[in-house]
Coordinates of C-alpha atoms in Angstrom, one line a residue:
X1383 CA -97.1 -17.7 -30.2
X1384 CA -100.3 -18.0 -28.1
X1385 CA -103.5 -19.1 -29.6
X1386 CA -106.3 -16.7 -30.3
X1387 CA -109.9 -17.5 -31.5
X1388 CA -110.5 -16.5 -35.1
X1389 CA -113.5 -14.4 -34.3
X1390 CA -111.4 -12.0 -32.2
X1391 CA -109.4 -10.6 -35.1
X1392 CA -110.8 -7.2 -35.9
X1393 CA -111.3 -6.0 -39.5
X1394 CA -108.2 -4.0 -40.3
X1395 CA -110.3 -1.8 -42.6
X1396 CA -112.4 -0.5 -39.7
X1397 CA -111.2 2.8 -38.3
X1398 CA -109.9 2.3 -34.8
X1399 CA -106.8 2.6 -32.7
X1400 CA -104.1 0.8 -34.7
X1401 CA -102.5 -0.9 -31.6
X1402 CA -105.9 -2.0 -30.2
X1403 CA -107.2 -3.0 -33.6
X1404 CA -104.4 -5.5 -34.0
X1405 CA -104.1 -6.8 -30.5
X1406 CA -104.6 -10.6 -30.9
X1407 CA -106.1 -11.1 -27.5
X1408 CA -109.5 -9.6 -28.6
X1409 CA -112.1 -8.7 -26.0
X1410 CA -110.2 -10.1 -23.0
X1411 CA -108.0 -6.9 -22.8
X1412 CA -109.4 -3.4 -22.9
X1413 CA -106.1 -1.6 -23.6
X1414 CA -103.3 -2.2 -26.1
X1415 CA -99.9 -3.5 -25.1
X1416 CA -97.2 -1.2 -23.9
X1417 CA -94.7 -0.2 -26.5
X1418 CA -92.0 -2.4 -24.9
X1419 CA -94.3 -5.3 -24.8
X1420 CA -95.2 -4.9 -28.4
X1421 CA -91.5 -4.7 -29.2
X1422 CA -90.4 -7.8 -27.3
X1423 CA -93.5 -9.7 -28.4
X1424 CA -93.2 -9.1 -32.2
X1425 CA -91.4 -11.5 -34.5
X1426 CA -92.3 -10.1 -37.8
X1427 CA -88.9 -8.6 -38.3
X1428 CA -87.4 -12.0 -38.7
X1429 CA -90.2 -14.6 -39.2
X1430 CA -91.4 -12.9 -42.4
X1431 CA -89.0 -15.1 -44.3
X1432 CA -91.4 -18.0 -43.6
X1433 CA -94.2 -16.4 -45.7
X1434 CA -94.1 -19.1 -48.4
X1435 CA -94.4 -21.8 -45.8
X1436 CA -97.2 -20.0 -44.0
X1437 CA -99.2 -19.5 -47.2
X1438 CA -98.6 -23.1 -48.2
X1439 CA -100.0 -24.3 -44.9
X1440 CA -103.0 -22.0 -45.2
X1441 CA -103.8 -23.3 -48.7
X1442 CA -103.7 -26.9 -47.4
X1443 CA -105.8 -26.1 -44.4
X1444 CA -108.4 -24.2 -46.4
X1445 CA -108.7 -27.0 -48.9
X1446 CA -109.2 -29.5 -46.1
X1447 CA -111.8 -27.4 -44.4
X1448 CA -113.8 -27.1 -47.7
X1449 CA -113.4 -30.9 -48.4
X1450 CA -114.9 -31.6 -44.9
X1451 CA -117.7 -29.1 -45.3
X1452 CA -116.4 -26.9 -42.5
X1453 CA -116.2 -23.9 -44.9
X1454 CA -118.0 -23.5 -48.2
X1455 CA -116.5 -23.9 -51.6
X1456 CA -117.1 -20.2 -52.2
X1457 CA -115.1 -19.4 -49.1
X1458 CA -112.3 -21.6 -50.3
X1459 CA -112.3 -19.8 -53.7
X1460 CA -112.1 -16.4 -52.0
X1461 CA -109.3 -17.6 -49.6
X1462 CA -107.3 -19.1 -52.5
X1463 CA -107.6 -15.9 -54.5
X1464 CA -106.7 -13.8 -51.6
X1465 CA -103.7 -15.9 -50.7
X1466 CA -102.5 -15.7 -54.3
X1467 CA -102.6 -11.9 -54.1
X1468 CA -100.8 -11.8 -50.7
X1469 CA -98.1 -14.1 -52.2
X1470 CA -97.8 -11.9 -55.2
X1471 CA -97.5 -8.7 -53.1
X1472 CA -94.8 -10.2 -50.9
X1473 CA -92.9 -11.5 -54.0
X1474 CA -93.1 -8.1 -55.6
X1475 CA -91.9 -6.3 -52.4
X1476 CA -95.1 -4.2 -52.1
X1477 CA -96.5 -6.0 -49.0
X1478 CA -96.2 -3.8 -45.9
X1479 CA -95.0 -5.7 -42.8
X1480 CA -96.3 -4.0 -39.8
X1481 CA -95.1 -4.6 -36.2
X1482 CA -98.7 -4.2 -35.1
X1483 CA -99.5 -7.5 -36.8
X1484 CA -96.8 -9.1 -34.7
X1485 CA -95.8 -12.1 -36.8
X1486 CA -96.0 -13.5 -40.3
X1487 CA -99.1 -15.5 -39.5
X1488 CA -101.2 -12.5 -38.5
X1489 CA -99.7 -10.3 -41.2
X1490 CA -100.8 -12.7 -43.9
X1491 CA -104.2 -13.2 -42.2
X1492 CA -104.9 -9.5 -41.7
X1493 CA -104.1 -8.8 -45.3
X1494 CA -106.3 -11.7 -46.4
X1495 CA -109.2 -10.4 -44.4
X1496 CA -108.7 -7.0 -46.0
X1497 CA -108.9 -8.6 -49.4
X1498 CA -111.7 -11.1 -49.0
X1499 CA -113.6 -10.2 -45.8
X1500 CA -115.4 -13.0 -43.9
X1501 CA -113.9 -15.8 -45.9
X1502 CA -110.5 -14.7 -44.6
X1503 CA -111.9 -14.8 -41.0
X1504 CA -113.0 -18.4 -41.5
X1505 CA -109.5 -19.6 -42.4
X1506 CA -108.4 -19.9 -38.8
X1507 CA -111.2 -22.3 -38.0
X1508 CA -109.8 -25.5 -36.4
X1509 CA -106.3 -24.0 -36.3
X1510 CA -104.2 -22.3 -33.7
X1511 CA -101.1 -20.2 -34.1
X1512 CA -99.4 -22.9 -32.1
X1513 CA -99.8 -25.6 -34.7
X1514 CA -99.5 -23.0 -37.5
X1515 CA -96.0 -21.9 -36.4
X1516 CA -95.0 -25.4 -35.6
X1517 CA -95.9 -26.3 -39.2
X1518 CA -94.2 -23.2 -40.7
X1519 CA -90.9 -23.8 -39.0
X1520 CA -91.0 -27.5 -39.8
X1521 CA -91.6 -26.7 -43.5
X1522 CA -88.9 -24.1 -43.4
X1523 CA -86.3 -26.4 -41.9
X1524 CA -87.3 -29.1 -44.5
X1525 CA -86.7 -26.6 -47.3
X1526 CA -83.4 -25.5 -45.7
X1527 CA -82.2 -29.1 -45.5
X1528 CA -83.0 -29.7 -49.2
X1529 CA -81.1 -26.6 -50.2
X1530 CA -78.1 -27.4 -48.0
X1531 CA -78.0 -31.0 -49.3
X1532 CA -77.6 -29.6 -52.8
X1533 CA -74.8 -27.3 -51.6
X1534 CA -73.0 -30.1 -49.7
X1535 CA -73.1 -32.3 -52.8
X1536 CA -71.6 -29.4 -54.8
X1537 CA -68.6 -29.1 -52.4
X1538 CA -68.1 -32.8 -52.6
X1539 CA -68.0 -32.7 -56.4
X1540 CA -65.4 -30.0 -56.3
X1541 CA -63.3 -32.1 -54.0
X1542 CA -63.7 -35.1 -56.2
X1543 CA -62.5 -33.1 -59.2
X1544 CA -59.4 -32.2 -57.3
X1545 CA -58.9 -35.7 -56.2
X1546 CA -59.1 -37.1 -59.7
X1547 CA -56.7 -34.5 -61.1
X1548 CA -54.2 -35.1 -58.3
X1549 CA -54.7 -38.7 -57.3
X1550 CA -51.0 -39.4 -57.5
X1551 CA -49.5 -36.1 -56.3
X1552 CA -47.5 -36.8 -53.1
X1553 CA -47.9 -34.5 -50.1
X1554 CA -47.0 -34.7 -46.5
X1555 CA -49.5 -36.4 -44.2
X1556 CA -49.6 -35.0 -40.7
X1557 CA -50.3 -36.0 -37.1
X1558 CA -50.0 -33.4 -34.4
X1559 CA -49.3 -31.0 -37.3
X1560 CA -46.0 -32.8 -37.6
X1561 CA -45.1 -34.6 -40.9
X1562 CA -45.9 -38.3 -40.4
X1563 CA -46.0 -40.2 -43.7
X1564 CA -46.5 -39.3 -47.4
X1565 CA -50.0 -39.3 -48.7
X1566 CA -51.4 -38.0 -51.9
X1567 CA -53.2 -34.7 -52.4
X1568 CA -56.1 -36.6 -53.9
X1569 CA -56.4 -38.8 -50.8
X1570 CA -56.5 -35.7 -48.6
X1571 CA -59.3 -34.3 -50.7
X1572 CA -61.3 -37.5 -50.5
X1573 CA -61.1 -37.5 -46.7
X1574 CA -63.3 -34.4 -46.8
X1575 CA -65.6 -36.1 -49.3
X1576 CA -66.2 -38.8 -46.7
X1577 CA -66.8 -36.3 -43.9
X1578 CA -69.3 -34.4 -46.0
X1579 CA -71.0 -37.6 -47.1
X1580 CA -71.7 -38.3 -43.5
X1581 CA -73.1 -34.8 -43.1
X1582 CA -75.5 -35.4 -45.9
X1583 CA -76.7 -38.6 -44.2
X1584 CA -77.2 -36.7 -41.0
X1585 CA -79.3 -34.0 -42.7
X1586 CA -81.2 -36.8 -44.5
X1587 CA -81.9 -38.6 -41.2
X1588 CA -83.1 -35.3 -39.6
X1589 CA -85.4 -34.7 -42.6
X1590 CA -86.9 -38.2 -42.3
X1591 CA -87.7 -37.6 -38.6
X1592 CA -89.1 -34.1 -39.1
X1593 CA -91.4 -35.2 -41.9
X1594 CA -94.6 -35.4 -39.8
X1595 CA -97.3 -32.8 -39.9
X1596 CA -98.3 -30.9 -36.7
X1597 CA -101.2 -29.1 -38.4
X1598 CA -104.5 -30.0 -36.7
X1599 CA -103.1 -30.2 -33.2
X1600 CA -104.6 -26.7 -32.7
X1601 CA -103.6 -25.0 -29.5
X1602 CA -102.5 -28.2 -27.7
X1603 CA -105.4 -30.6 -27.4
X1604 CA -106.6 -31.1 -31.0
X1605 CA -109.9 -29.7 -32.3
X1606 CA -113.6 -30.7 -32.1
X1607 CA -114.1 -30.0 -35.8
X1608 CA -114.2 -33.1 -38.1
X1609 CA -110.9 -32.3 -39.8
X1610 CA -108.8 -34.7 -41.9
X1611 CA -105.2 -34.4 -40.7
X1612 CA -104.0 -37.0 -43.2
X1613 CA -105.3 -34.9 -46.0
X1614 CA -103.3 -31.8 -45.0
X1615 CA -100.2 -33.9 -44.2
X1616 CA -100.3 -35.4 -47.8
X1617 CA -100.9 -32.0 -49.4
X1618 CA -97.8 -30.6 -47.7
X1619 CA -95.6 -33.5 -48.5
X1620 CA -95.4 -35.1 -45.0
X1621 CA -95.4 -38.8 -44.4
X1622 CA -98.1 -38.6 -41.7
X1623 CA -99.6 -36.3 -39.1
X1624 CA -98.0 -36.2 -35.7
X1625 CA -99.6 -38.7 -33.3
X1626 CA -99.8 -36.5 -30.2
X1627 CA -101.2 -33.0 -30.2
X1628 CA -99.2 -31.9 -27.1
X1629 CA -96.0 -33.1 -28.8
X1630 CA -97.0 -31.5 -32.1
X1631 CA -97.1 -28.0 -30.9
X1632 CA -94.1 -28.2 -28.4
X1633 CA -91.6 -30.2 -30.4
X1634 CA -88.5 -28.5 -31.7
X1635 CA -86.4 -31.6 -31.9
X1636 CA -86.2 -31.3 -35.6
X1637 CA -84.7 -27.8 -35.3
X1638 CA -82.1 -29.1 -32.8
X1639 CA -81.3 -32.0 -35.1
X1640 CA -80.9 -29.6 -38.0
X1641 CA -78.6 -27.3 -36.0
X1642 CA -76.6 -30.3 -34.7
X1643 CA -76.0 -31.6 -38.2
X1644 CA -75.3 -28.1 -39.4
X1645 CA -72.7 -27.7 -36.6
X1646 CA -70.9 -30.9 -37.5
X1647 CA -70.9 -29.8 -41.2
X1648 CA -69.6 -26.4 -40.3
X1649 CA -66.8 -27.9 -38.2
X1650 CA -65.8 -30.0 -41.2
X1651 CA -65.7 -26.9 -43.4
X1652 CA -63.7 -25.1 -40.7
X1653 CA -61.1 -27.9 -40.6
X1654 CA -60.7 -27.6 -44.4
X1655 CA -60.6 -23.8 -44.1
X1656 CA -57.8 -24.1 -41.5
X1657 CA -55.8 -26.3 -43.8
X1658 CA -56.2 -23.9 -46.6
X1659 CA -54.9 -21.1 -44.4
X1660 CA -51.9 -23.2 -43.4
X1661 CA -51.2 -24.5 -46.9
X1662 CA -51.1 -20.9 -48.3
X1663 CA -48.6 -19.7 -45.7
X1664 CA -44.9 -19.7 -45.8
X1665 CA -42.9 -21.9 -45.8
X1666 CA -45.4 -24.5 -47.0
X1667 CA -46.9 -22.8 -50.1
X1668 CA -48.7 -26.0 -50.9
X1669 CA -51.5 -24.2 -52.8
X1670 CA -52.4 -21.0 -54.4
X1671 CA -55.8 -19.2 -54.4
X1672 CA -56.6 -16.5 -57.0
X1673 CA -57.7 -12.9 -56.3
X1674 CA -61.3 -14.2 -56.3
X1675 CA -60.9 -15.8 -52.8
X1676 CA -58.1 -13.7 -51.3
X1677 CA -57.6 -10.1 -50.3
X1678 CA -54.6 -7.8 -50.1
X1679 CA -53.2 -5.8 -47.2
X1680 CA -53.7 -2.0 -46.8
X1681 CA -50.0 -1.6 -45.9
X1682 CA -48.1 -4.7 -47.1
X1683 CA -48.3 -4.9 -50.9
X1684 CA -46.9 -8.5 -51.1
X1685 CA -49.7 -10.0 -49.1
X1686 CA -52.4 -12.3 -50.3
X1687 CA -54.7 -13.2 -47.4
X1688 CA -57.0 -16.2 -47.4
X1689 CA -59.9 -14.2 -46.0
X1690 CA -62.6 -16.5 -47.4
X1691 CA -61.2 -19.5 -45.6
X1692 CA -60.8 -17.5 -42.4
X1693 CA -64.4 -16.4 -42.5
X1694 CA -65.6 -19.9 -43.1
X1695 CA -63.6 -20.9 -40.1
X1696 CA -65.1 -18.2 -38.0
X1697 CA -68.7 -18.7 -39.0
X1698 CA -68.6 -22.1 -37.4
X1699 CA -69.0 -20.3 -34.0
X1700 CA -72.3 -18.8 -35.2
X1701 CA -73.6 -22.2 -36.3
X1702 CA -72.6 -24.1 -33.2
X1703 CA -73.7 -21.1 -31.0
X1704 CA -77.2 -21.4 -32.5
X1705 CA -77.4 -25.0 -31.5
X1706 CA -76.4 -24.1 -27.9
X1707 CA -78.9 -21.2 -27.9
X1708 CA -81.9 -23.3 -28.9
X1709 CA -80.8 -26.0 -26.5
X1710 CA -81.0 -23.5 -23.7
X1711 CA -84.4 -22.2 -24.8
X1712 CA -85.9 -25.7 -24.8
X1713 CA -84.2 -27.3 -21.8
X1714 CA -86.7 -26.3 -19.1
X1715 CA -90.0 -25.8 -20.9
X1716 CA -93.0 -27.7 -19.6
X1717 CA -95.6 -28.9 -22.2
X1718 CA -96.8 -27.4 -24.3
X1719 CA -96.1 -24.1 -26.0
X1720 CA -94.3 -21.2 -24.3
X1721 CA -93.5 -17.9 -25.8
X1722 CA -89.8 -18.8 -25.3
X1723 CA -90.1 -20.8 -28.5
X1724 CA -90.3 -17.6 -30.5
X1725 CA -86.6 -17.5 -29.8
X1726 CA -86.0 -20.6 -32.0
X1727 CA -86.1 -18.7 -35.2
X1728 CA -83.3 -16.1 -35.2
X1729 CA -80.5 -18.6 -34.4
X1730 CA -82.1 -21.1 -36.7
X1731 CA -82.2 -18.7 -39.6
X1732 CA -78.8 -17.3 -38.9
X1733 CA -77.2 -20.8 -38.7
X1734 CA -78.8 -21.8 -42.0
X1735 CA -77.6 -18.6 -43.7
X1736 CA -74.1 -18.9 -42.3
X1737 CA -73.8 -22.6 -43.3
X1738 CA -75.1 -21.9 -46.8
X1739 CA -72.6 -19.0 -47.3
X1740 CA -69.8 -21.2 -45.9
X1741 CA -70.7 -24.0 -48.3
X1742 CA -70.8 -21.6 -51.3
X1743 CA -67.4 -20.1 -50.3
X1744 CA -65.8 -23.5 -49.7
X1745 CA -67.0 -24.9 -53.1
X1746 CA -65.5 -21.8 -54.8
X1747 CA -62.2 -22.1 -52.9
X1748 CA -61.8 -25.8 -53.7
X1749 CA -62.4 -25.2 -57.4
X1750 CA -60.1 -22.2 -57.4
X1751 CA -57.3 -24.0 -55.5
X1752 CA -54.1 -24.9 -57.4
X1753 CA -51.7 -27.2 -55.7
X1754 CA -47.9 -26.6 -56.0
X1755 CA -46.4 -30.0 -57.0
X1756 CA -42.9 -29.0 -56.3
X1757 CA -43.5 -27.9 -52.7
X1758 CA -45.8 -30.7 -52.0
X1759 CA -43.3 -33.3 -53.2
X1760 CA -40.5 -31.7 -51.4
X1761 CA -42.3 -31.6 -48.1
X1762 CA -43.8 -35.0 -48.6
X1763 CA -40.4 -36.6 -47.9
X1764 CA -39.3 -34.2 -45.2
X1765 CA -39.1 -35.1 -41.5
X1766 CA -38.0 -38.7 -42.3
X1767 CA -41.6 -39.3 -43.6
X1768 CA -40.6 -42.7 -45.0
X1769 CA -39.3 -44.0 -41.6
X1770 CA -42.4 -46.3 -41.2
X1771 CA -41.7 -47.8 -44.7
X1772 CA -38.2 -48.7 -43.5
X1773 CA -39.6 -50.3 -40.3
X1774 CA -42.2 -52.2 -42.4
X1775 CA -39.4 -53.4 -44.7
X1776 CA -37.4 -54.7 -41.8
X1777 CA -40.4 -56.7 -40.6
X1778 CA -41.3 -58.1 -44.0
X1779 CA -37.8 -58.8 -45.3
X1780 CA -35.7 -59.6 -42.1
X1781 CA -38.6 -61.0 -40.1
X1782 CA -37.8 -58.6 -37.2
X1783 CA -40.5 -58.1 -34.6
X1784 CA -42.2 -54.7 -35.3
X1785 CA -41.0 -53.2 -32.0
X1786 CA -37.4 -54.3 -32.8
X1787 CA -37.8 -52.8 -36.3
X1788 CA -39.2 -49.6 -34.7
X1789 CA -36.1 -49.4 -32.5
X1790 CA -33.7 -50.0 -35.4
X1791 CA -35.4 -47.4 -37.5
X1792 CA -35.3 -44.9 -34.7
X1793 CA -31.5 -45.3 -34.5
X1794 CA -31.2 -44.8 -38.2
X1795 CA -33.3 -41.7 -38.1
X1796 CA -31.1 -40.3 -35.3
X1797 CA -28.0 -41.1 -37.4
X1798 CA -29.4 -39.4 -40.5
X1799 CA -30.4 -36.4 -38.4
X1800 CA -26.8 -36.2 -37.0
X1801 CA -25.4 -36.4 -40.6
X1802 CA -27.8 -33.7 -41.8
X1803 CA -29.4 -36.0 -44.4
X1804 CA -32.5 -38.0 -45.0
X1805 CA -32.9 -41.8 -44.8
X1806 CA -32.1 -42.1 -48.5
X1807 CA -28.9 -40.2 -47.9
X1808 CA -27.5 -42.8 -45.6
X1809 CA -25.1 -45.3 -47.1
X1810 CA -25.6 -49.0 -47.0
X1811 CA -22.7 -49.2 -44.6
X1812 CA -24.4 -46.7 -42.3
X1813 CA -27.4 -48.8 -42.2
X1814 CA -25.6 -52.1 -41.7
X1815 CA -23.7 -50.5 -38.7
X1816 CA -27.1 -50.6 -36.9
X1817 CA -28.6 -53.8 -38.5
X1818 CA -26.0 -55.9 -40.4
X1819 CA -28.7 -57.8 -42.4
X1820 CA -30.0 -54.8 -44.2
X1821 CA -29.4 -55.0 -48.0
X1822 CA -29.4 -52.5 -50.8
X1823 CA -33.0 -53.5 -51.5
X1824 CA -34.1 -51.2 -48.7
X1825 CA -33.5 -48.1 -50.8
X1826 CA -36.4 -49.2 -53.0
X1827 CA -38.9 -48.4 -50.3
X1828 CA -37.6 -45.1 -49.1
X1829 CA -38.8 -42.8 -51.8
X1830 CA -42.0 -40.8 -51.4
X1831 CA -43.5 -42.4 -54.6
X1832 CA -42.9 -46.0 -53.4
X1833 CA -44.3 -45.1 -50.0
X1834 CA -47.6 -43.9 -51.3
X1835 CA -47.9 -46.7 -53.8
X1836 CA -47.4 -49.3 -51.2
X1837 CA -50.4 -48.1 -49.1
X1838 CA -52.8 -50.2 -51.2
X1839 CA -55.0 -51.6 -48.5
X1840 CA -58.6 -50.7 -48.5
X1841 CA -58.9 -46.9 -47.6
X1842 CA -55.1 -46.4 -48.2
X1843 CA -53.5 -43.5 -50.0
X1844 CA -52.2 -45.5 -53.0
X1845 CA -53.0 -43.6 -56.2
X1846 CA -55.0 -46.4 -57.7
X1847 CA -57.1 -46.5 -54.5
X1848 CA -57.7 -42.7 -54.7
X1849 CA -58.7 -42.8 -58.4
X1850 CA -61.2 -45.7 -57.7
X1851 CA -62.6 -43.9 -54.7
X1852 CA -63.1 -40.7 -56.6
X1853 CA -64.8 -42.5 -59.4
X1854 CA -67.1 -44.3 -57.0
X1855 CA -68.1 -41.0 -55.3
X1856 CA -68.6 -39.3 -58.6
X1857 CA -71.1 -42.0 -59.6
X1858 CA -72.9 -41.7 -56.3
X1859 CA -73.1 -37.9 -56.6
X1860 CA -74.5 -38.2 -60.1
X1861 CA -77.3 -40.6 -59.0

């Protein structure tokens, strides 16, 4: 958004051509913009959602101008009163957003001038739309991070609830989507807690880096007015003002970081959504979701489709696409501001909306999810899932080298497969035909329950580990 001097903004109450009256370029241009130029140039259709941030920035700027004697206290009082009314009108839905005013900044300012006259015209002193929009987007992203952090924590609590309830419920653990070893349902839930915990830290890191204030950089070079940038930074909750005026108006790193963190988070939600889809399908039937998070078929009355999970999975493309889109906007821009940067907002807003909706849907599905203990236990032992336990027993008890134990176990699996049974179904004689030193003690490690209980190393799937990990995360989430 290009800068324009405050004294070129016409009084919207003065009768004149609407297009010319609101052209921000003032006396430099005799005619108004062509209709197509007005259409491509306007951002009010989407940036109006930043009205709270825009008004907050104007309040802080006006208070600083008055404190430094740049505007009078009477002007400040009028500006504050006017901004209060503008905020009330927008909140009530009575504010008219007009494409002729181009963006949220000029929409608010034009209405302010209509309400308070010259005091409103003085608000833009020592400010540009370049640092104004940089401030508004930065404030908006900060607010979005705070909201998403709450939502991510809510999904984590839902997962912890499931983990605590089912810390000892066996289920199959997969690699390559093939059954590998038994784990517990609670352990599986806690894996996503760890992922989302990292997502929260990424958002927090991004928030820390973005928390510098660009206001006061003006168009690109700063301002000759004796402003106090530290005062406005403090008023808006920033740690400090940005150190370089060129960087302040051209930086969109914080938006890219937010979208990067959002993309990773969306990918984690998509992985869980994919598992929910698989777990609900035949023949697994690991879990059930109620009608609240499923839909039926228009032709097949028996169907219960996991549409919420499928949509969470699909929305990941929108979030990651937003990151790519903004990367392409920024990749070749010289310093400082270019109108290209107006294209930062739609993908940013859409990604935040999509992630927020996906988080809400995921929290709901996780709380709604009911595991099927019978099917989980049955499949936990399928596919010779305790073969590694047998190999480990051969190493521990018979002192076989692991590679030798692996080979012996492989032969026993082949034998069981040929007999149409599992490892527990082999007789001691069967086993001794492959390795004569095997004793009856081996059968004590071949059950699913003994397998998961034995994985007691740090981070392992043993039920006691899962219960402790869930309790630790519950405490952290409550802090």
